[in-house]
Coordinates of C-alpha atoms in Angstrom, one line a residue:
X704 CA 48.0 -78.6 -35.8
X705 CA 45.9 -76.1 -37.3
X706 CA 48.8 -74.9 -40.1
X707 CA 49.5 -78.4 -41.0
X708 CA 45.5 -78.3 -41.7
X709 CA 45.7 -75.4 -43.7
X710 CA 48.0 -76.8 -46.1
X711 CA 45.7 -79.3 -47.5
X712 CA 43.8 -77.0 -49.5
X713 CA 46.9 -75.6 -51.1
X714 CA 48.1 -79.3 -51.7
X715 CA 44.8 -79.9 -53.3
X716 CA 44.6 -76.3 -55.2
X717 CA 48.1 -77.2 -56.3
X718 CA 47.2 -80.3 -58.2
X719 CA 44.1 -78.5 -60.1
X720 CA 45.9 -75.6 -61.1
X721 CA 48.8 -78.2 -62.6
X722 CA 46.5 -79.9 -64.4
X723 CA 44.6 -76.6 -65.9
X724 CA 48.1 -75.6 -67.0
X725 CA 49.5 -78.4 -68.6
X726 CA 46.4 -79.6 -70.3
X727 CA 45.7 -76.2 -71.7
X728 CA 49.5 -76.3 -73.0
X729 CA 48.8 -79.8 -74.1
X730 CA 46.3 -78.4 -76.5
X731 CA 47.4 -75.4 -77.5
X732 CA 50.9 -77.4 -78.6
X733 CA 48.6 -79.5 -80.8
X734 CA 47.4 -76.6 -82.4
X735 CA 43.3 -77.0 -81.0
X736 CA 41.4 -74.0 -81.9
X737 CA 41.1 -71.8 -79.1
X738 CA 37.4 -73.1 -78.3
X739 CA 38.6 -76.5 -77.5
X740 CA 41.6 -75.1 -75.6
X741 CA 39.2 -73.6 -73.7
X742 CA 37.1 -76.5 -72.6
X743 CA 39.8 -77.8 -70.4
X744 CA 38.3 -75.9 -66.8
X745 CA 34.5 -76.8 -68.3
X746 CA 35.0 -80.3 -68.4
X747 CA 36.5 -79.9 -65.0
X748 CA 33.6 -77.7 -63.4
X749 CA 30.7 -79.4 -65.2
X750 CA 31.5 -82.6 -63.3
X751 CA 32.4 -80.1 -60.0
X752 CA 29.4 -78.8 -60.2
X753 CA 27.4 -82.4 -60.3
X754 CA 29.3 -83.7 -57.0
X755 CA 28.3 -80.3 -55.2
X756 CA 25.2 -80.7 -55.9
X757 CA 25.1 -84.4 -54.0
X758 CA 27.5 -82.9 -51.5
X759 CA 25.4 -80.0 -50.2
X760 CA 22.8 -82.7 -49.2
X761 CA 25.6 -84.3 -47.6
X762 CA 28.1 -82.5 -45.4
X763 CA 27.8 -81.4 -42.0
X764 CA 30.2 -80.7 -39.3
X765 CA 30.6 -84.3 -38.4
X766 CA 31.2 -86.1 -42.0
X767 CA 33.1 -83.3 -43.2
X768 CA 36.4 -84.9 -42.7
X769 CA 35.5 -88.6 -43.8
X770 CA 34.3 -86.6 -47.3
X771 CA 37.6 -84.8 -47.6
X772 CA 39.3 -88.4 -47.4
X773 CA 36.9 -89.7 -50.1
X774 CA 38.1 -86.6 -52.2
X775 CA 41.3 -87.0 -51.6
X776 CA 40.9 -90.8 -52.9
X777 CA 39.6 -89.9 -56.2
X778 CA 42.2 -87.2 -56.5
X779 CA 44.6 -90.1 -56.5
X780 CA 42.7 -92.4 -58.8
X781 CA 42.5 -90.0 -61.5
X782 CA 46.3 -88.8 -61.4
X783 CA 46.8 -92.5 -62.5
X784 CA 44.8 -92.0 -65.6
X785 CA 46.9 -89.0 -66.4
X786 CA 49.8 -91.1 -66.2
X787 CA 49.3 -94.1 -68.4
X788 CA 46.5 -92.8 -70.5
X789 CA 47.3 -89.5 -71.9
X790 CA 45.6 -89.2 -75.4
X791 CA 44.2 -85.9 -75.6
X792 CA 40.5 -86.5 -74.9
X793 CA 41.2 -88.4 -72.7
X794 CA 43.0 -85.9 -70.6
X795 CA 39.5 -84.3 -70.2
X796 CA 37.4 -87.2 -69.1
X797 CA 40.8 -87.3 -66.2
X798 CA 40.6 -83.4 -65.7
X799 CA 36.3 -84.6 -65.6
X800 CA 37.0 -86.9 -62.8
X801 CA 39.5 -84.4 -60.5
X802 CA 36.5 -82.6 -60.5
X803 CA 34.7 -85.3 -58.8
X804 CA 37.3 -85.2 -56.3
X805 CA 37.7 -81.6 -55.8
X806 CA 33.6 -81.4 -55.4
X807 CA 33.7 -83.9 -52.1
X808 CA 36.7 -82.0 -50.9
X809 CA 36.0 -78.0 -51.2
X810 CA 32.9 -77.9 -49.4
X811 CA 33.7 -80.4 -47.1
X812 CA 37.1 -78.5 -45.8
X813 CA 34.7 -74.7 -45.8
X814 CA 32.8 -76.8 -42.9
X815 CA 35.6 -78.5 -41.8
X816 CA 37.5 -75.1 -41.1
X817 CA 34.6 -72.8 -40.0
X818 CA 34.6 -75.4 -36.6
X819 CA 37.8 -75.4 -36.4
X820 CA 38.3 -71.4 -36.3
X821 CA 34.5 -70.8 -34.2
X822 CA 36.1 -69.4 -30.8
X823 CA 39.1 -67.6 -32.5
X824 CA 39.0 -64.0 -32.0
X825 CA 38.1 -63.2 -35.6
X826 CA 36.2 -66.4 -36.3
X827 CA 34.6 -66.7 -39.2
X828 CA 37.3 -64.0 -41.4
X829 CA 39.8 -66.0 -39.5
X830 CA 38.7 -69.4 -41.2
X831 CA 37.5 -67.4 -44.8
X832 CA 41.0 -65.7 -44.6
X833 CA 43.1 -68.9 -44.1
X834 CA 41.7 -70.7 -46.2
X835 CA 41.3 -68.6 -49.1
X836 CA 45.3 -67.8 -48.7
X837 CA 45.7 -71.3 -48.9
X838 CA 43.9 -72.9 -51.6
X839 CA 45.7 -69.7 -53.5
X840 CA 49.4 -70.1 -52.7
X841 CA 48.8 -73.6 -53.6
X842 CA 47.1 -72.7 -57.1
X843 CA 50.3 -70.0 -57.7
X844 CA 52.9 -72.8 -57.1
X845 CA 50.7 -75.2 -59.5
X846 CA 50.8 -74.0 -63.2
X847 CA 54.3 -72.8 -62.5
X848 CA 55.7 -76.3 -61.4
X849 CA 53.7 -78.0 -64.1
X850 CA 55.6 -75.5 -66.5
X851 CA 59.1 -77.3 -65.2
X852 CA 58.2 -80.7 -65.1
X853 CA 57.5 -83.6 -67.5
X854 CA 54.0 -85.2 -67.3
X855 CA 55.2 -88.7 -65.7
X856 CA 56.7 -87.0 -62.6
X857 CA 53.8 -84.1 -62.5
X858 CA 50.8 -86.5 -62.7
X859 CA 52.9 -89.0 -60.0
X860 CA 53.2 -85.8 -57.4
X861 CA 49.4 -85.8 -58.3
X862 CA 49.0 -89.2 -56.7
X863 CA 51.0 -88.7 -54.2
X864 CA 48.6 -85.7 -53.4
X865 CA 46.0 -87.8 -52.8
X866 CA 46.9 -89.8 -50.9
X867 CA 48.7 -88.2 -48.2
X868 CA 45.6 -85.0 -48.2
X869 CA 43.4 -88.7 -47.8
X870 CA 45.6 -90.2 -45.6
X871 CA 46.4 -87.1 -43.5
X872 CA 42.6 -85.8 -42.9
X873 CA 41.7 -89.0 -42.2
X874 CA 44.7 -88.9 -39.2
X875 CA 44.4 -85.3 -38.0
X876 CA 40.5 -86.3 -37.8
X877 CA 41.0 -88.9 -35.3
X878 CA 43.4 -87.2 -33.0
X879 CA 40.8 -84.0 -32.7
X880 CA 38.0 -86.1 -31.8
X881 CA 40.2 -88.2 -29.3
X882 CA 41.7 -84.8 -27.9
X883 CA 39.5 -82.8 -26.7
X884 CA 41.9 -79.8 -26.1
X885 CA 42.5 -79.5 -29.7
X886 CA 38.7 -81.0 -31.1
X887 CA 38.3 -78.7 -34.6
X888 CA 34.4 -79.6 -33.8
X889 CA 33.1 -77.0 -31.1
X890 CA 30.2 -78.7 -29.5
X891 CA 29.1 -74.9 -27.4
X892 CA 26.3 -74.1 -29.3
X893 CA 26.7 -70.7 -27.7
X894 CA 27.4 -68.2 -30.7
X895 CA 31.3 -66.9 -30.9
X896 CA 31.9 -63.3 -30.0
X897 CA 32.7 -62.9 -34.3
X898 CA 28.5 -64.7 -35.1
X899 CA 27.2 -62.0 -32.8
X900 CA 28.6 -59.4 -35.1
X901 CA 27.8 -60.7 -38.2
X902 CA 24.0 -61.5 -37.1
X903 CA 23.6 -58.4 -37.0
X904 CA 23.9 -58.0 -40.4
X905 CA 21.5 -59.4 -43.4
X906 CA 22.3 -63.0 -44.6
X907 CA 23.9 -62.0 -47.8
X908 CA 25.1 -65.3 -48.8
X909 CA 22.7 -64.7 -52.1
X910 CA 24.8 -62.1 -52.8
X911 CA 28.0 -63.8 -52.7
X912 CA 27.3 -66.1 -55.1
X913 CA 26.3 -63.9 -57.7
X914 CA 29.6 -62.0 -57.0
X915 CA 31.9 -64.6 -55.9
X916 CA 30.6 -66.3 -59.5
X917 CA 31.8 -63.6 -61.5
X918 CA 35.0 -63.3 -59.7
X919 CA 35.3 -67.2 -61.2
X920 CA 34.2 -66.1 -64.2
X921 CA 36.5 -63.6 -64.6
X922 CA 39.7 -65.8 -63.2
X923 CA 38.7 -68.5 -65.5
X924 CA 38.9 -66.0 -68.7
X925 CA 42.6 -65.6 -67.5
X926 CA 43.4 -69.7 -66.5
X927 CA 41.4 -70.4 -70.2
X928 CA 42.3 -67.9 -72.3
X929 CA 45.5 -66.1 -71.4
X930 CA 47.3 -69.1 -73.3
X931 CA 46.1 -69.2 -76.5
X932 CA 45.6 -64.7 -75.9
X933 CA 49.9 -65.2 -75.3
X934 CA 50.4 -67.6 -78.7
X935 CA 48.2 -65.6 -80.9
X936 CA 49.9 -62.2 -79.7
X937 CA 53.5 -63.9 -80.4
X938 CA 54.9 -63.3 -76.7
X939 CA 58.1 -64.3 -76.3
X940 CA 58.7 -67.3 -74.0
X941 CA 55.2 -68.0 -74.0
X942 CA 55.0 -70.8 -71.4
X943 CA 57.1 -69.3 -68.7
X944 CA 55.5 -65.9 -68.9
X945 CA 52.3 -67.0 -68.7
X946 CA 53.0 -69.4 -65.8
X947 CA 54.6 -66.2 -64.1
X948 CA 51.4 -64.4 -64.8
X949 CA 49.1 -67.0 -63.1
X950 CA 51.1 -67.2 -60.6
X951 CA 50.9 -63.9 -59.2
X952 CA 47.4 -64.0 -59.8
X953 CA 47.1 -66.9 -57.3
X954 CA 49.9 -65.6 -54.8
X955 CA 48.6 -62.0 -54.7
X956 CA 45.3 -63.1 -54.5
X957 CA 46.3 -65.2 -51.1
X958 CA 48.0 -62.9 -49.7
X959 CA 45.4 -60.4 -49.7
X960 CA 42.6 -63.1 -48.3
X961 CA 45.7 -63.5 -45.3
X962 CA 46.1 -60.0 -44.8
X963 CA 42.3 -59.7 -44.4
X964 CA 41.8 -62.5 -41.3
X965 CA 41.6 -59.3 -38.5
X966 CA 38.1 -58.5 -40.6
X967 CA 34.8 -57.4 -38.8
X968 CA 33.1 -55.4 -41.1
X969 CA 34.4 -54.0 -44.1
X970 CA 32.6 -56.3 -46.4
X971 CA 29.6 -54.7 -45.7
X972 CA 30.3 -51.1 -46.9
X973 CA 29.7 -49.7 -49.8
X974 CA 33.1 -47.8 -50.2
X975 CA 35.6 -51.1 -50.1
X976 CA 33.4 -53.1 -52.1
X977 CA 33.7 -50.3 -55.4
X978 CA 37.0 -49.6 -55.0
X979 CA 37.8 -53.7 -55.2
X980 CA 35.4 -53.9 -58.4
X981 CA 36.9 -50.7 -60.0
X982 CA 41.1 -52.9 -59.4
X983 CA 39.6 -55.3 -61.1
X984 CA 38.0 -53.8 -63.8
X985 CA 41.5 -52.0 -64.7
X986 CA 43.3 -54.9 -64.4
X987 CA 41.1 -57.2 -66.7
X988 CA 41.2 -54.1 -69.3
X989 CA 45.1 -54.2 -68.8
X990 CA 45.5 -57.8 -70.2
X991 CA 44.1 -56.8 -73.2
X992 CA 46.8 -54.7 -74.6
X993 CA 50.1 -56.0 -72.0
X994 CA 52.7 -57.2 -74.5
X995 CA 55.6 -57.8 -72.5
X996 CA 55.5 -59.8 -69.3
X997 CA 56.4 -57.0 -67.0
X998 CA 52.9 -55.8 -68.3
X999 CA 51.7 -59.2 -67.7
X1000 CA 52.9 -59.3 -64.3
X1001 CA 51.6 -55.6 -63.1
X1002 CA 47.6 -56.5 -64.5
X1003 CA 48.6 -59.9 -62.6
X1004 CA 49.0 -58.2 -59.4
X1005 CA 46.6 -55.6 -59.5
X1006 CA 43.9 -58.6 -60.7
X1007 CA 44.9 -60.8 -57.6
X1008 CA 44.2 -58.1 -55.6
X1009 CA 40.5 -58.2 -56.8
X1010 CA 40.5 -61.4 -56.6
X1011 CA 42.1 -61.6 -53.0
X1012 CA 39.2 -59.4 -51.6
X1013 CA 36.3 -61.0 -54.4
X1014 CA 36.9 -64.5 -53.1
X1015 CA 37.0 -63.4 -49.3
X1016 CA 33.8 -61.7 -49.6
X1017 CA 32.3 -64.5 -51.2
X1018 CA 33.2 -67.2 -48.3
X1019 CA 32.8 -65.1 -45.6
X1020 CA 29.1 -64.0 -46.5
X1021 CA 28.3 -68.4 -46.7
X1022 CA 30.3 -69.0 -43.7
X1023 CA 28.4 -66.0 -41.7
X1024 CA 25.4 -68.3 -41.1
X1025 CA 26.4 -71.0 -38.8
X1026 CA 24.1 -73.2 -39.4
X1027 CA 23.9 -72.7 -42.9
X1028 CA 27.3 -73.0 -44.0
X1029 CA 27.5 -76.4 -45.3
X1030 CA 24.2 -75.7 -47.6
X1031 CA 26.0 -72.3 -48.3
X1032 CA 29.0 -73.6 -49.3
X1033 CA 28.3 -76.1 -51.4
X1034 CA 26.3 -73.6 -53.5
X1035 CA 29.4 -71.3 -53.3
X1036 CA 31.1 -74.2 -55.3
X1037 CA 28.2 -74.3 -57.6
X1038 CA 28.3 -71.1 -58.5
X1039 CA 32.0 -71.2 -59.0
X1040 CA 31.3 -74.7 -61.4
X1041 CA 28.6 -72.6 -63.9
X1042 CA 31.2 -69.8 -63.9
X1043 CA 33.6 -72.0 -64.7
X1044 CA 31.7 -73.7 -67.6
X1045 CA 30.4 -69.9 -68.9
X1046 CA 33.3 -68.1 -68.7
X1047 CA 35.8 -70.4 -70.9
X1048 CA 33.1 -71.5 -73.3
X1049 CA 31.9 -67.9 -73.8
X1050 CA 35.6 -66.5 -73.9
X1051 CA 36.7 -69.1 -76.3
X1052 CA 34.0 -69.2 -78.9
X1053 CA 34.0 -65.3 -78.6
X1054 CA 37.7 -65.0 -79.3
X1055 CA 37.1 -67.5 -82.1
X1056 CA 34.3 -65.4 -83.6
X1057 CA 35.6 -62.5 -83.7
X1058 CA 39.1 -63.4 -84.8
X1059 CA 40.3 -61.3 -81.4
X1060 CA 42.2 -63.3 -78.9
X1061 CA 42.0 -60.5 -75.9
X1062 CA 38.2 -60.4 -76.2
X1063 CA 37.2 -62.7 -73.4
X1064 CA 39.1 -60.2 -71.3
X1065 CA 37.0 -57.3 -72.4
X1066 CA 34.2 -59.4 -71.8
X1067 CA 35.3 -60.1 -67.9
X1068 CA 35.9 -56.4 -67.3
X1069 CA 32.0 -56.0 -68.3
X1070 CA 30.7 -58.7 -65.9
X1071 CA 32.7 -57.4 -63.0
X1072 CA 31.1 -53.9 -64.0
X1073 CA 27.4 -55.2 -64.1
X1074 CA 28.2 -57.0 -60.5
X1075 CA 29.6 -54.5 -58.7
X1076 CA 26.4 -52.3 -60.1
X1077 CA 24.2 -54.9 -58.4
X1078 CA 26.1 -54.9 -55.1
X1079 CA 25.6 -51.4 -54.9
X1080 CA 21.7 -51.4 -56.0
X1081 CA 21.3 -54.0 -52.6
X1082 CA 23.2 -52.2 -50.3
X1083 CA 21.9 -48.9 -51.1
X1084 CA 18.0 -50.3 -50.2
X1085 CA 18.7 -52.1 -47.0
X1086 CA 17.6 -50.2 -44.4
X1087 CA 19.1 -53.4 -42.1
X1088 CA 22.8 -53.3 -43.2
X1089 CA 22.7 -49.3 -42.7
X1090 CA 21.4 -49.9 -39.1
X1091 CA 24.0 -52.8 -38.0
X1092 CA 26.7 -50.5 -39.5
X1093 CA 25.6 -47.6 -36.9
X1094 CA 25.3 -50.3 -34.4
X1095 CA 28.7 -52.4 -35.1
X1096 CA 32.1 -50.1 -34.9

């Protein structure tokens, strides 16, 4: 039961990052400059960001699922505009409402799967772990099927998508709460063995969103910019390698996260947490100067590998506060939403400016550098995390 739960988020994760793709190509066949090319994942994250602010108000461990199914719903409404309205703009006000959708269903499933993992050995890196490897398997498989298909029988496995993550969630819901062997909904309000570690620890959820938002802000340089970066550069088989690149962003990335689920501690030592910054760093710097998509591929790897640890860091530290997490969540997905508008937007009117298409990249490398610089200046001063860390082995 609990697998076939995990594979809505890579259902859902699948459908955005086939829709990032093939828009993007969209304009970048029509010959957009490189700034409007880029406001694909804005238009997407500014409405993201607007239903995350509503749904952090919202969700709680007992609506979760019933907000899933409405996300689900409007998943499947807007693959129908795709479909049979598909002028350029208005593939944006489509990608605008998929953001809707994606806002009632992100937070909503963090919720929904922190319950669901709260007396597993690992808990908490259990549920961050799974789920992170999911939504990213399902976001590697996206831009590359998208790259295969034509946009009637893309946009239809959209709908499709929907429905049965609606239709599902809705089902699997109802047979937890009637089976109480299975419920996903602990109702011990006794802490798990995996809360009494991390309470311990401070509540760095602050901290993960500053970190976890330049981790989007960083990806979203590469799902933006790495298009247009690939046309201007002349690759060779442009839409295929740079499907192949995202890809192994996304798989890497959720392998890592899986590989991570036995977690107690790591995340808060200093050591781990510079070494994952100074991966990424090199990797971003790498796609500046990769010609050739075994390059491509290798500053793919290495970047997912930031990523892969980035993201878990980020979810773990708003799932580590039980009662929080909903609240925590949803400001996770806020965070990711401004990165999302700021990174593209900067990238693109950067790269138009200064006539250099790898400059976003650059840019990236400098944000991860400035964030890792402020996860060091807070762990260094707290006396607390020091003291857990003697406590916890």
């Amino acid at each position: 039961m609990k697998l076939l739960i995990y594979l809505f988020p890579a259902m859902i994760n699948f459908v955005v990052s086939g829709v990032f793709f093939y828009v993007t190509q969209r304009f970048v066949d029509s010959g957009a400059s490189r700034l409007l090319s880029a406001l694909v994942v804005p238009m997407w994250a500014i409405n993201y960001c607007i239903a995350n602010l509503i749904i952090g108000k919202l969700v709680t461990s007992r609506n979760a699922a019933r907000l899933i199914v409405y996300g689900g719903m409007i998943f499947a409404a807007s693959s129908l505009g795709f479909i049979f309205l598909d002028h350029l703009i208005l593939l944006l006000i489509w990608t605008g409402l998929l953001g809707i959708g994606f806002g009632f269903y992100c937070s909503s499933f963090q919720v929904w799967c922190r319950e669901l993992e709260q007396n597993s050995e690992s808990g908490i890196a259990m549920a961050t772990g799974k789920y992170t490897c999911a939504w990213s398997l399902g976001f590697a498989a996206g831009a590359v099927t998208f790259g295969l298909l034509n946009a009637t029988i893309a946009f239809s496995m959209c709908f499709a998508v929907g429905v049965i993550v609606a239709g599902g969630v809705a089902l699997i819901d109802c047979n937890l709460k009637k089976n109480p062997a299975i419920a996903a909904v602990s109702t011990d309000d006794e802490p798990s063995a995996a809360d009494l570690i991390v309470s311990k620890f401070p509540d760095y959820a602050w901290v993960g969103w500053i970190v976890g938002g330049i981790v989007s802000f960083s990806v979203t340089q590469l799902r933006s910019m790495l298009q247009p970066h690939g046309a201007a550069i002349g690759v060779d088989n442009l839409k295929e390698t740079m499907a192949l690149a995202l890809m192994t962003v996304s798989l890497v990335q959720g392998l890592t996260a899986l590989a991570l689920v036995k977690s107690r501690i790591w995340m808060y030592k200093l050591l781990p947490v510079v070494l994952i910054a100074l991966t990424g760093i090199a990797a971003m710097l790498s796609f500046c100067f990769v010609r050739e998509l075994p390059g491509f591929l290798l500053a793919a790897f290495f970047y997912g590998i930031y990523s892969g640890c980035g993201y878990f860091i980020f979810v773990f530290y708003a799932l580590a506060n039980r009662e929080k997490a909903g609240h925590n969540a949803a400001i996770n997905e806020i965070s990711v939403s401004i990165a999302s508008i700021a990174g593209p937007m900067l990238g693109g009117l950067l790269a138009e400016k200064s006539g250099i298409s790898w400059t976003p990249f650059a840019m990236a490398a400098g944000a991860i550098t400035l964030a890792t610089i402020f996860h060091i200046t807070v762990f260094a001063g707290d006396k607390r995390r020091k003291s857990a860390l003697k406590e916890v082995k």
